[in-house]
C-alpha cells in the first residue's frame, strides 16, 4: 500500500504514516514464499524505491514490512517477478533446469566416488606397500575429509556465493583424481582420496538448489537429487569393474576427474544464475542454533544410525571383493555381473516391503527389519561365506536390506 497518488506534494515524497509497501500487490501474484521475498527485495535502505501510482506520478517508499531484509542487488527483485505464481504446482523452467543440472552434478560426482568401491580392494593389491588396512584407509579417507569440510565450505558459500565454492570443490576433486591416477603406491592413492574428499561441495550444492527453487517445489528438487545418487550407485557397481578391467585403476581415477570437470561445465552452462548468496532458513547457517543442533539427542541417534550403515557398507566393500576371489573363485574382472545381479534382484525384492510400509504405515517396522537383515547378512557371510552361490545369495539380500 502506497501513499495516496496524485496529490500535491506527492511527487517523490512519502505521505506521513503511509510509507508501507505491500510487496504482494507490487509482485501481482499470490502470497509468495516469505523467505524468497525476504531475501529478494533489492532496494537500498538509503534510496527508497520509486513506484508509479495510479495517476502516473512516481512515488517512493522508505520502508518495507517489518521482518523483511534489504539487500543490494536489483537482480534479486527481478528474479522474484520471473518465478511466477508461488502457489503453482508446476516447477518453472528455471527451477527445472536448476534441479536437473544440480542432480547431474551430484550424479557425476557420486559416480566417480562409487566406482572406486568395488575395485579398490582387489586392484589395489597391485600397488606398492598395500595391505588390507591401508586399502581400507584409502576407501575411507574420502569420507573423512568430506565430514570435516562440509560445514566450513557451506559457511564460505554463504559469504562469497555458491558457485565459486562449487567450482573450487570440483577442481579439488579433479586434482585428487589426477594425483591418485598417477600414484604407484597405496600411499599416493590415499593422498589422492584425501584430496578428492576435500572438495566438499554437497552443502553448497544443496544451498544453491534451495536458492533457485520455491519452497513448495524444494522437496521434489531434492528428491530428484536423491534419485540421481541412487542411480549413480547402481551404475557405478557395474561400470567401475568394467572400466578398471579395461584401463586399470589409473584410467578409473582419470575418469572420475573428467566427471568432476564435466560438473563444472554443467553448473556454468545449465544451472540458472542466482542473484547472490541468499540467506534463508534452508541454506543459511544460524550460528546460535548450531551447537544445540549438534547435540540434539534425536539427531545424534539418526547420525549414529547413518554412520553405522555406511561403515558397514564400506567394510563390506573391503571384504566382499576379496571373498569373491578367494572363496568364490571368481576373477576380479568378472565381478561386475555379481553386482548387477545383486542390484537388480535387490530392487525387485524391496518393492513389496516398500508397498507394505506405505500402505500399512509401517515404515518404521520395515526400517528396523532391514537393519536386522543387514546384521543377519554379516553373520551369514562370516559363517557360510564359502562358495560363489552362498556369497551371491548373501550379496543380493544385503543390497535389498541396504536399499530399504
Short mmCIF file of C-alpha atoms in Angstrom, two decimals:
data_model
loop_
_atom_site.label_atom_id
_atom_site.label_comp_id
_atom_site.label_asym_id
_atom_site.label_seq_id
_atom_site.Cartn_x
_atom_site.Cartn_y
_atom_site.Cartn_z
CA UNK A 1 0.00 0.00 0.00
CA UNK A 2 1.47 3.29 -1.08
CA UNK A 3 0.71 6.85 -0.12
CA UNK A 4 -2.25 8.45 -1.90
CA UNK A 5 -1.45 9.20 -5.51
CA UNK A 6 -1.94 12.38 -7.49
CA UNK A 7 -1.98 14.84 -4.60
CA UNK A 8 0.13 17.95 -4.28
CA UNK A 9 3.49 17.24 -2.81
CA UNK A 10 3.28 13.55 -3.61
CA UNK A 11 5.91 13.60 -6.34
CA UNK A 12 8.83 11.59 -4.95
CA UNK A 13 7.57 12.26 -1.43
CA UNK A 14 6.15 9.95 1.18
CA UNK A 15 2.87 10.87 2.86
CA UNK A 16 3.44 10.55 6.59
CA UNK A 17 2.08 7.42 8.21
CA UNK A 18 1.54 5.55 4.91
CA UNK A 19 5.07 4.54 3.96
CA UNK A 20 4.43 0.79 3.93
CA UNK A 21 4.82 -1.11 0.69
CA UNK A 22 2.53 -4.06 0.09
CA UNK A 23 5.00 -6.36 -1.58
CA UNK A 24 2.34 -8.79 -2.73
CA UNK A 25 0.48 -6.04 -4.63
CA UNK A 26 3.68 -4.97 -6.32
CA UNK A 27 4.52 -8.50 -7.49
CA UNK A 28 0.98 -9.05 -8.70
CA UNK A 29 0.87 -12.72 -7.69
CA UNK A 30 -0.35 -14.87 -4.87
CA UNK A 31 1.34 -14.84 -1.48
CA UNK A 32 4.96 -15.69 -2.29
CA UNK A 33 7.44 -17.71 -0.36
CA UNK A 34 8.24 -15.41 2.55
CA UNK A 35 11.87 -16.46 2.53
CA UNK A 36 12.18 -15.56 -1.14
CA UNK A 37 10.60 -12.13 -0.64
CA UNK A 38 12.64 -11.57 2.49
CA UNK A 39 15.86 -12.18 0.65
CA UNK A 40 14.97 -10.91 -2.80
CA UNK A 41 13.95 -7.26 -2.21
CA UNK A 42 16.68 -5.33 -3.95
CA UNK A 43 16.12 -1.88 -2.54
CA UNK A 44 18.77 0.15 -0.82
CA UNK A 45 17.76 1.49 2.55
CA UNK A 46 19.32 4.82 1.69
CA UNK A 47 17.49 5.12 -1.65
CA UNK A 48 13.84 4.11 -1.37
CA UNK A 49 12.19 2.62 -4.47
CA UNK A 50 10.18 4.80 -6.76
CA UNK A 51 6.89 3.25 -7.91
CA UNK A 52 4.37 4.71 -10.33
CA UNK A 53 1.00 5.32 -8.72
CA UNK A 54 -2.46 5.05 -10.21
CA UNK A 55 -2.27 8.58 -11.70
CA UNK A 56 1.13 8.01 -13.25
CA UNK A 57 3.01 10.05 -10.65
CA UNK A 58 6.08 8.25 -9.34
CA UNK A 59 6.03 7.72 -5.59
CA UNK A 60 8.67 6.43 -3.19
CA UNK A 61 8.57 4.17 -0.17
CA UNK A 62 11.15 4.47 2.58
CA UNK A 63 10.45 1.21 4.33
CA UNK A 64 9.28 -2.31 3.73
CA UNK A 65 7.18 -4.51 6.06
CA UNK A 66 8.78 -5.42 9.35
CA UNK A 67 10.90 -8.57 9.13
CA UNK A 68 11.94 -8.08 5.50
CA UNK A 69 15.67 -7.68 4.92
CA UNK A 70 17.12 -5.25 2.42
CA UNK A 71 19.84 -6.47 0.11
CA UNK A 72 21.62 -4.59 -2.60
CA UNK A 73 21.17 -6.43 -5.91
CA UNK A 74 18.34 -5.38 -8.27
CA UNK A 75 18.60 -8.81 -9.93
CA UNK A 76 17.04 -10.34 -6.82
CA UNK A 77 13.74 -8.49 -7.27
CA UNK A 78 13.71 -9.30 -10.99
CA UNK A 79 14.10 -12.98 -10.18
CA UNK A 80 11.15 -12.76 -7.81
CA UNK A 81 8.99 -11.33 -10.60
CA UNK A 82 10.00 -14.01 -13.12
CA UNK A 83 9.39 -17.02 -10.89
CA UNK A 84 5.64 -16.73 -11.42
CA UNK A 85 2.86 -17.74 -9.11
CA UNK A 86 4.44 -19.09 -5.96
CA UNK A 87 1.49 -21.44 -5.44
CA UNK A 88 1.83 -23.08 -8.85
CA UNK A 89 2.06 -26.86 -8.61
CA UNK A 90 4.43 -26.99 -11.57
CA UNK A 91 8.09 -26.10 -11.41
CA UNK A 92 9.15 -23.21 -13.59
CA UNK A 93 11.64 -23.68 -16.38
CA UNK A 94 14.41 -22.13 -14.29
CA UNK A 95 13.61 -24.39 -11.35
CA UNK A 96 13.59 -27.45 -13.61
CA UNK A 97 16.98 -26.54 -15.06
CA UNK A 98 18.36 -25.91 -11.59
CA UNK A 99 17.12 -29.23 -10.21
CA UNK A 100 18.18 -31.20 -13.28
CA UNK A 101 21.58 -29.56 -13.58
CA UNK A 102 22.49 -29.93 -9.92
CA UNK A 103 21.21 -33.51 -9.92
CA UNK A 104 23.62 -34.22 -12.78
CA UNK A 105 26.46 -32.60 -10.84
CA UNK A 106 25.69 -34.83 -7.87
CA UNK A 107 25.33 -37.89 -10.11
CA UNK A 108 28.68 -37.46 -11.86
CA UNK A 109 30.48 -36.67 -8.64
CA UNK A 110 28.98 -39.61 -6.74
CA UNK A 111 29.51 -41.88 -9.74
CA UNK A 112 33.20 -41.07 -9.58
CA UNK A 113 33.26 -41.87 -5.87
CA UNK A 114 31.18 -45.06 -6.04
CA UNK A 115 33.09 -46.60 -8.97
CA UNK A 116 36.14 -46.99 -6.75
CA UNK A 117 34.35 -49.07 -4.10
CA UNK A 118 34.02 -52.48 -5.82
CA UNK A 119 37.53 -52.47 -7.34
CA UNK A 120 39.98 -50.87 -4.94
CA UNK A 121 40.17 -53.90 -2.62
CA UNK A 122 41.24 -56.21 -5.47
CA UNK A 123 43.14 -53.99 -7.90
CA UNK A 124 44.68 -52.04 -5.01
CA UNK A 125 46.71 -55.10 -4.06
CA UNK A 126 48.90 -54.40 -7.08
CA UNK A 127 50.03 -51.09 -5.58
CA UNK A 128 53.34 -50.92 -3.74
CA UNK A 129 53.02 -51.22 0.03
CA UNK A 130 49.35 -52.13 0.00
CA UNK A 131 47.78 -54.01 2.91
CA UNK A 132 44.08 -54.64 3.66
CA UNK A 133 44.20 -51.95 6.35
CA UNK A 134 45.74 -49.36 4.03
CA UNK A 135 43.27 -50.22 1.28
CA UNK A 136 40.50 -49.64 3.82
CA UNK A 137 42.09 -46.31 4.69
CA UNK A 138 42.16 -45.37 1.01
CA UNK A 139 38.45 -46.12 0.73
CA UNK A 140 37.54 -44.23 3.89
CA UNK A 141 39.88 -41.25 3.54
CA UNK A 142 37.46 -39.60 1.12
CA UNK A 143 34.65 -39.57 3.67
CA UNK A 144 36.93 -38.31 6.43
CA UNK A 145 37.79 -35.02 4.73
CA UNK A 146 34.22 -34.70 3.45
CA UNK A 147 32.90 -34.86 7.02
CA UNK A 148 35.26 -32.20 8.33
CA UNK A 149 34.87 -29.71 5.47
CA UNK A 150 31.15 -29.77 4.66
CA UNK A 151 30.14 -27.13 7.22
CA UNK A 152 33.13 -24.81 6.58
CA UNK A 153 32.51 -24.90 2.83
CA UNK A 154 28.82 -24.23 3.42
CA UNK A 155 29.61 -21.20 5.58
CA UNK A 156 32.06 -19.89 2.97
CA UNK A 157 29.40 -20.25 0.27
CA UNK A 158 27.11 -18.03 2.38
CA UNK A 159 29.78 -15.34 2.29
CA UNK A 160 31.18 -15.44 -1.24
CA UNK A 161 28.48 -17.27 -3.19
CA UNK A 162 27.63 -20.84 -4.06
CA UNK A 163 29.21 -21.12 -7.49
CA UNK A 164 32.80 -20.18 -6.53
CA UNK A 165 32.73 -22.82 -3.80
CA UNK A 166 31.25 -25.44 -6.14
CA UNK A 167 33.82 -24.68 -8.85
CA UNK A 168 36.66 -24.79 -6.35
CA UNK A 169 35.46 -28.07 -4.83
CA UNK A 170 35.12 -29.76 -8.21
CA UNK A 171 38.60 -28.61 -9.21
CA UNK A 172 39.98 -30.01 -5.94
CA UNK A 173 38.17 -33.31 -6.60
CA UNK A 174 39.66 -33.45 -10.11
CA UNK A 175 43.14 -32.69 -8.74
CA UNK A 176 42.79 -35.52 -6.22
CA UNK A 177 41.72 -37.86 -9.01
CA UNK A 178 44.78 -36.88 -11.05
CA UNK A 179 47.04 -37.47 -8.07
CA UNK A 180 45.56 -40.93 -7.44
CA UNK A 181 45.74 -41.81 -11.15
CA UNK A 182 49.49 -41.17 -11.23
CA UNK A 183 50.24 -42.93 -7.94
CA UNK A 184 52.24 -46.13 -7.96
CA UNK A 185 51.86 -46.84 -4.23
CA UNK A 186 48.96 -47.15 -1.87
CA UNK A 187 50.06 -44.00 -0.06
CA UNK A 188 49.73 -42.00 -3.26
CA UNK A 189 46.19 -43.28 -3.69
CA UNK A 190 45.41 -42.40 -0.07
CA UNK A 191 46.69 -38.86 -0.65
CA UNK A 192 44.57 -38.58 -3.77
CA UNK A 193 41.49 -39.80 -1.93
CA UNK A 194 42.08 -37.29 0.86
CA UNK A 195 42.30 -34.51 -1.71
CA UNK A 196 39.19 -35.77 -3.50
CA UNK A 197 37.23 -35.60 -0.26
CA UNK A 198 38.44 -32.06 0.35
CA UNK A 199 36.17 -30.95 -2.48
CA UNK A 200 33.25 -30.98 -0.06
CA UNK A 201 30.56 -29.22 -2.09
CA UNK A 202 27.42 -31.12 -1.08
CA UNK A 203 26.27 -28.39 1.31
CA UNK A 204 26.92 -25.64 -1.23
CA UNK A 205 25.08 -27.54 -3.98
CA UNK A 206 22.04 -28.11 -1.77
CA UNK A 207 22.10 -24.45 -0.71
CA UNK A 208 22.22 -23.35 -4.36
CA UNK A 209 19.27 -25.62 -5.11
CA UNK A 210 17.41 -24.01 -2.23
CA UNK A 211 18.24 -20.55 -3.59
CA UNK A 212 16.88 -21.40 -7.04
CA UNK A 213 13.64 -23.17 -6.09
CA UNK A 214 10.50 -22.13 -4.28
CA UNK A 215 9.67 -23.81 -1.01
CA UNK A 216 6.76 -25.89 -2.30
CA UNK A 217 8.98 -27.39 -5.03
CA UNK A 218 12.09 -27.87 -2.93
CA UNK A 219 11.15 -31.38 -1.82
CA UNK A 220 10.69 -32.50 -5.42
CA UNK A 221 14.01 -30.99 -6.43
CA UNK A 222 15.84 -32.69 -3.56
CA UNK A 223 14.08 -35.97 -4.35
CA UNK A 224 15.46 -35.69 -7.88
CA UNK A 225 18.96 -35.34 -6.45
CA UNK A 226 18.35 -38.37 -4.22
CA UNK A 227 17.26 -40.39 -7.26
CA UNK A 228 20.39 -39.33 -9.14
CA UNK A 229 22.59 -40.52 -6.26
CA UNK A 230 20.83 -43.89 -6.13
CA UNK A 231 21.10 -44.30 -9.89
CA UNK A 232 24.77 -43.37 -9.87
CA UNK A 233 25.43 -46.02 -7.21
CA UNK A 234 23.75 -48.69 -9.34
CA UNK A 235 25.65 -47.66 -12.47
CA UNK A 236 28.97 -47.44 -10.61
CA UNK A 237 28.72 -51.00 -9.35
CA UNK A 238 28.71 -52.22 -12.96
CA UNK A 239 30.75 -49.58 -14.79
CA UNK A 240 33.52 -49.40 -12.16
CA UNK A 241 34.72 -53.02 -12.59
CA UNK A 242 34.36 -52.83 -16.39
CA UNK A 243 36.28 -49.57 -16.64
CA UNK A 244 39.02 -50.80 -14.32
CA UNK A 245 39.27 -54.04 -16.26
CA UNK A 246 39.86 -52.07 -19.46
CA UNK A 247 42.07 -49.23 -18.23
CA UNK A 248 43.25 -50.14 -14.73
CA UNK A 249 42.99 -48.00 -11.60
CA UNK A 250 44.72 -45.10 -13.33
CA UNK A 251 42.07 -44.99 -16.02
CA UNK A 252 39.33 -45.20 -13.40
CA UNK A 253 40.66 -42.22 -11.44
CA UNK A 254 41.15 -40.21 -14.63
CA UNK A 255 37.52 -40.88 -15.50
CA UNK A 256 36.40 -39.63 -12.08
CA UNK A 257 38.42 -36.44 -12.60
CA UNK A 258 36.83 -35.91 -16.01
CA UNK A 259 33.39 -36.24 -14.45
CA UNK A 260 34.24 -33.53 -11.93
CA UNK A 261 35.29 -31.18 -14.74
CA UNK A 262 32.08 -32.04 -16.58
CA UNK A 263 30.23 -30.96 -13.45
CA UNK A 264 31.81 -27.50 -13.77
CA UNK A 265 30.55 -27.25 -17.35
CA UNK A 266 27.04 -28.24 -16.23
CA UNK A 267 26.93 -25.66 -13.44
CA UNK A 268 28.23 -22.93 -15.74
CA UNK A 269 26.04 -23.76 -18.75
CA UNK A 270 22.84 -25.34 -17.46
CA UNK A 271 22.15 -24.16 -13.92
CA UNK A 272 20.47 -20.71 -13.85
CA UNK A 273 22.32 -17.90 -12.14
CA UNK A 274 21.22 -16.81 -8.70
CA UNK A 275 21.26 -13.23 -7.56
CA UNK A 276 23.86 -13.95 -4.89
CA UNK A 277 24.21 -15.93 -1.65
CA UNK A 278 20.67 -15.58 -0.28
CA UNK A 279 20.19 -16.02 3.45
CA UNK A 280 17.12 -18.05 4.34
CA UNK A 281 16.34 -20.84 6.71
CA UNK A 282 17.03 -23.70 4.27
CA UNK A 283 20.51 -22.54 3.30
CA UNK A 284 21.78 -20.08 5.88
CA UNK A 285 23.70 -21.01 8.99
CA UNK A 286 22.15 -19.88 12.27
CA UNK A 287 25.26 -19.89 14.42
CA UNK A 288 23.32 -19.67 17.66
CA UNK A 289 21.46 -22.86 16.74
CA UNK A 290 24.50 -24.85 15.57
CA UNK A 291 25.57 -26.30 18.91
CA UNK A 292 22.03 -27.19 20.11
CA UNK A 293 21.51 -28.93 16.77
CA UNK A 294 24.74 -30.90 17.03
CA UNK A 295 23.87 -32.19 20.50
CA UNK A 296 20.18 -32.87 19.80
CA UNK A 297 19.62 -36.45 21.05
CA UNK A 298 17.20 -37.41 18.28
CA UNK A 299 19.60 -36.19 15.62
CA UNK A 300 22.52 -37.91 17.34
CA UNK A 301 20.69 -41.23 17.16
CA UNK A 302 19.98 -40.65 13.50
CA UNK A 303 23.60 -39.63 12.86
CA UNK A 304 24.87 -42.77 14.55
CA UNK A 305 22.49 -44.94 12.53
CA UNK A 306 23.68 -43.40 9.25
CA UNK A 307 27.30 -43.70 10.37
CA UNK A 308 26.86 -47.38 11.25
CA UNK A 309 25.04 -48.10 7.98
CA UNK A 310 27.72 -46.58 5.79
CA UNK A 311 30.55 -48.01 7.89
CA UNK A 312 29.02 -51.43 7.26
CA UNK A 313 28.83 -50.74 3.54
CA UNK A 314 32.46 -49.57 3.32
CA UNK A 315 33.69 -52.53 5.36
CA UNK A 316 31.74 -54.89 3.11
CA UNK A 317 33.39 -53.46 0.01
CA UNK A 318 36.76 -54.23 1.51
CA UNK A 319 35.88 -57.83 2.36
CA UNK A 320 33.41 -58.94 -0.32
CA UNK A 321 35.59 -58.40 -3.44
CA UNK A 322 38.37 -60.38 -1.77
CA UNK A 323 35.91 -63.11 -0.74
CA UNK A 324 34.60 -63.40 -4.30
CA UNK A 325 38.15 -64.03 -5.48
CA UNK A 326 39.41 -66.22 -2.63
CA UNK A 327 36.25 -68.04 -1.51
CA UNK A 328 34.12 -67.86 -4.64
CA UNK A 329 36.87 -68.44 -7.19
CA UNK A 330 35.60 -65.58 -9.34
CA UNK A 331 38.25 -63.49 -11.14
CA UNK A 332 38.13 -59.80 -10.31
CA UNK A 333 37.47 -58.96 -13.97
CA UNK A 334 34.06 -60.67 -13.70
CA UNK A 335 32.79 -59.05 -10.52
CA UNK A 336 30.60 -56.64 -12.46
CA UNK A 337 27.88 -59.19 -13.16
CA UNK A 338 27.69 -60.10 -9.47
CA UNK A 339 26.90 -56.50 -8.53
CA UNK A 340 24.50 -56.11 -11.46
CA UNK A 341 22.58 -59.21 -10.38
CA UNK A 342 22.54 -58.08 -6.76
CA UNK A 343 21.28 -54.59 -7.60
CA UNK A 344 18.55 -55.75 -9.96
CA UNK A 345 17.45 -58.53 -7.62
CA UNK A 346 17.54 -56.21 -4.63
CA UNK A 347 15.45 -53.60 -6.45
CA UNK A 348 12.61 -56.01 -7.21
CA UNK A 349 12.77 -57.67 -3.81
CA UNK A 350 12.46 -54.42 -1.88
CA UNK A 351 9.34 -53.20 -3.74
CA UNK A 352 6.84 -55.37 -1.77
CA UNK A 353 8.30 -54.18 1.54
CA UNK A 354 8.03 -50.53 0.50
CA UNK A 355 4.42 -51.03 -0.62
CA UNK A 356 3.62 -52.74 2.67
CA UNK A 357 5.28 -49.99 4.69
CA UNK A 358 3.49 -47.19 2.82
CA UNK A 359 0.03 -48.76 2.75
CA UNK A 360 0.06 -50.01 6.32
CA UNK A 361 2.04 -47.04 7.63
CA UNK A 362 4.68 -49.41 8.97
CA UNK A 363 7.84 -47.85 7.51
CA UNK A 364 9.46 -47.83 10.93
CA UNK A 365 8.87 -51.56 11.19
CA UNK A 366 10.32 -52.06 7.69
CA UNK A 367 13.36 -49.96 8.62
CA UNK A 368 14.02 -51.93 11.81
CA UNK A 369 13.56 -55.16 9.89
CA UNK A 370 16.09 -54.11 7.27
CA UNK A 371 18.66 -53.38 9.98
CA UNK A 372 18.10 -56.86 11.45
CA UNK A 373 18.51 -58.39 7.99
CA UNK A 374 21.79 -56.49 7.47
CA UNK A 375 23.10 -57.90 10.72
CA UNK A 376 21.96 -61.39 9.67
CA UNK A 377 23.76 -60.97 6.33
CA UNK A 378 27.04 -60.14 8.05
CA UNK A 379 26.66 -63.23 10.24
CA UNK A 380 25.83 -65.28 7.15
CA UNK A 381 28.98 -64.10 5.37
CA UNK A 382 31.01 -64.96 8.45
CA UNK A 383 29.61 -68.45 8.95
CA UNK A 384 28.62 -69.57 5.46
CA UNK A 385 30.55 -67.31 3.09
CA UNK A 386 32.18 -70.20 1.29
CA UNK A 387 31.43 -70.75 -2.36
CA UNK A 388 30.10 -68.41 -5.01
CA UNK A 389 26.45 -69.43 -4.55
CA UNK A 390 26.35 -68.52 -0.87
CA UNK A 391 28.18 -65.27 -1.49
CA UNK A 392 25.75 -64.34 -4.28
CA UNK A 393 22.76 -65.07 -2.07
CA UNK A 394 24.16 -63.01 0.77
CA UNK A 395 25.05 -60.08 -1.51
CA UNK A 396 21.53 -59.94 -3.04
CA UNK A 397 19.88 -59.94 0.40
CA UNK A 398 22.41 -57.40 1.69
CA UNK A 399 21.69 -54.90 -1.10
CA UNK A 400 17.95 -55.40 -0.67
CA UNK A 401 18.13 -54.54 3.02
CA UNK A 402 20.58 -51.69 2.46
CA UNK A 403 18.35 -50.03 -0.13
CA UNK A 404 15.39 -50.18 2.25
#
